[in-house]
Coordinates of C-alpha atoms in Angstrom, one line a residue:
X1 CA -0.4 11.6 16.1
X2 CA -1.8 8.6 14.0
X3 CA 1.6 8.0 11.6
X4 CA 1.7 5.2 8.6
X5 CA 5.7 4.4 8.2
X6 CA 5.6 2.5 4.8
X7 CA 9.3 0.4 4.6
X8 CA 10.5 -2.3 2.4
X9 CA 11.2 -0.2 -1.3
X10 CA 14.5 -0.1 -3.1
X11 CA 16.3 -0.4 -6.3
X12 CA 15.9 -4.1 -8.2
X13 CA 16.4 -5.7 -11.1
X14 CA 13.5 -6.4 -13.6
X15 CA 11.8 -10.0 -12.3
X16 CA 13.4 -9.5 -8.5
X17 CA 10.8 -8.7 -5.5
X18 CA 10.5 -6.4 -2.6
X19 CA 7.9 -6.9 0.5
X20 CA 6.6 -3.5 1.3
X21 CA 5.4 -3.1 4.9
X22 CA 3.5 -0.3 5.9
X23 CA 3.6 -0.1 10.1
X24 CA 0.3 2.4 11.9
X25 CA 0.7 4.0 15.2
X26 CA -2.8 2.9 16.0
X27 CA -5.1 -0.1 15.8
X28 CA -6.8 -1.1 12.3
X29 CA -9.3 -3.4 13.6
X30 CA -12.2 -0.7 13.0
X31 CA -10.7 0.3 9.7
X32 CA -12.9 -1.2 6.4
X33 CA -10.0 -0.6 4.3
X34 CA -6.4 -0.1 3.2
X35 CA -4.4 0.5 0.1
X36 CA -1.6 0.9 -1.7
X37 CA -0.8 3.6 -4.2
X38 CA 1.6 4.7 -6.5
X39 CA 2.8 7.8 -7.4
X40 CA 5.5 9.1 -10.7
X41 CA 6.9 12.4 -11.4
X42 CA 4.1 14.1 -13.2
X43 CA 1.1 11.8 -12.7
X44 CA -1.1 11.3 -10.4
X45 CA -0.8 9.3 -7.7
X46 CA -3.0 5.7 -8.4
X47 CA -4.3 2.9 -6.8
X48 CA -2.3 -0.4 -6.9
X49 CA -4.0 -2.8 -4.6
X50 CA -6.1 -2.7 -1.9
X51 CA -7.9 -4.8 0.7
X52 CA -11.1 -4.8 2.7
X53 CA -11.3 -5.5 6.4
X54 CA -13.1 -9.3 5.0
X55 CA -10.2 -9.6 3.1
X56 CA -11.7 -8.8 0.1
X57 CA -9.1 -7.6 -2.5
X58 CA -8.8 -5.3 -5.4
X59 CA -6.0 -5.0 -8.0
X60 CA -5.0 -2.2 -10.9
X61 CA -4.9 -4.1 -13.8
X62 CA -1.4 -4.4 -14.0
X63 CA -0.4 -5.9 -11.5
X64 CA -2.4 -8.3 -10.5
X65 CA -0.9 -12.1 -10.6
X66 CA 2.4 -10.3 -9.3
X67 CA 1.5 -8.2 -6.7
X68 CA -0.3 -9.5 -3.4
X69 CA -1.7 -7.0 -0.5
X70 CA -2.3 -8.3 3.2
X71 CA -3.2 -6.7 6.3
X72 CA -2.5 -7.9 10.0
X73 CA -4.5 -6.1 12.3
X74 CA -2.8 -7.7 15.5
X75 CA 0.5 -6.2 14.6
X76 CA -1.1 -3.0 13.0
X77 CA -0.1 -3.6 9.7
X78 CA -0.5 -3.5 5.8
X79 CA 2.1 -5.1 3.1
X80 CA 2.6 -5.5 -0.4
X81 CA 4.4 -8.2 -2.2
X82 CA 5.6 -7.7 -5.4
X83 CA 7.0 -9.9 -7.4
X84 CA 8.1 -10.1 -10.7
X85 CA 8.7 -5.9 -11.0
X86 CA 9.4 -4.1 -13.7
X87 CA 10.4 -1.0 -14.8
X88 CA 6.9 0.5 -15.1
X89 CA 6.2 -0.6 -11.6
X90 CA 9.2 2.0 -10.8
X91 CA 7.8 4.7 -8.3
X92 CA 6.9 5.8 -5.1
X93 CA 4.4 3.8 -3.4
X94 CA 2.4 5.0 -0.3
X95 CA 0.4 3.4 2.4
X96 CA -2.9 5.0 2.8
X97 CA -6.1 4.5 5.5
X98 CA -9.6 5.4 4.2
X99 CA -11.5 7.7 6.5
X100 CA -13.6 5.4 8.7
X101 CA -15.7 8.4 9.9
X102 CA -15.2 8.0 13.8
X103 CA -11.9 7.2 16.1
X104 CA -8.6 7.0 15.0
X105 CA -8.6 7.3 11.4
X106 CA -12.1 9.5 11.4
X107 CA -10.4 11.1 8.4
X108 CA -7.8 8.7 7.4
X109 CA -4.0 9.0 6.4
X110 CA -1.3 8.6 4.1
X111 CA 2.4 7.7 5.1
X112 CA 5.6 9.3 3.4
X113 CA 6.0 7.3 1.0
X114 CA 8.9 4.4 -0.2
X115 CA 10.3 4.7 -3.3
X116 CA 10.4 1.6 -5.6
X117 CA 13.1 1.4 -8.4
X118 CA 13.1 -1.4 -11.2
X119 CA 16.1 -1.4 -13.1
X120 CA 18.6 -3.1 -14.3

């Protein structure tokens, strides 16, 4: 069964850093788009950062210049480096693979999420 497992979340003070990792159970070479989403209670899940197979990245305005998304296909992994964290960055962060339409990730997948809490 295809799986995405996030790790690296935790409690951090404002201004601190965290690095989220997402480990995939299947190769990511055929995946065109991967991303990190954030969800807080009572709100819809929102896209935080996205990366395409050609390396092109996209970020929500609130994290530009502070977060960096990267992927390592050889390690079947996706990362999110989060610097200068703010309380409003708090939430559950989910790894996502966009549907490829064929193969292991035909229908895409979501991880179970990892909690990030930014508080003093």
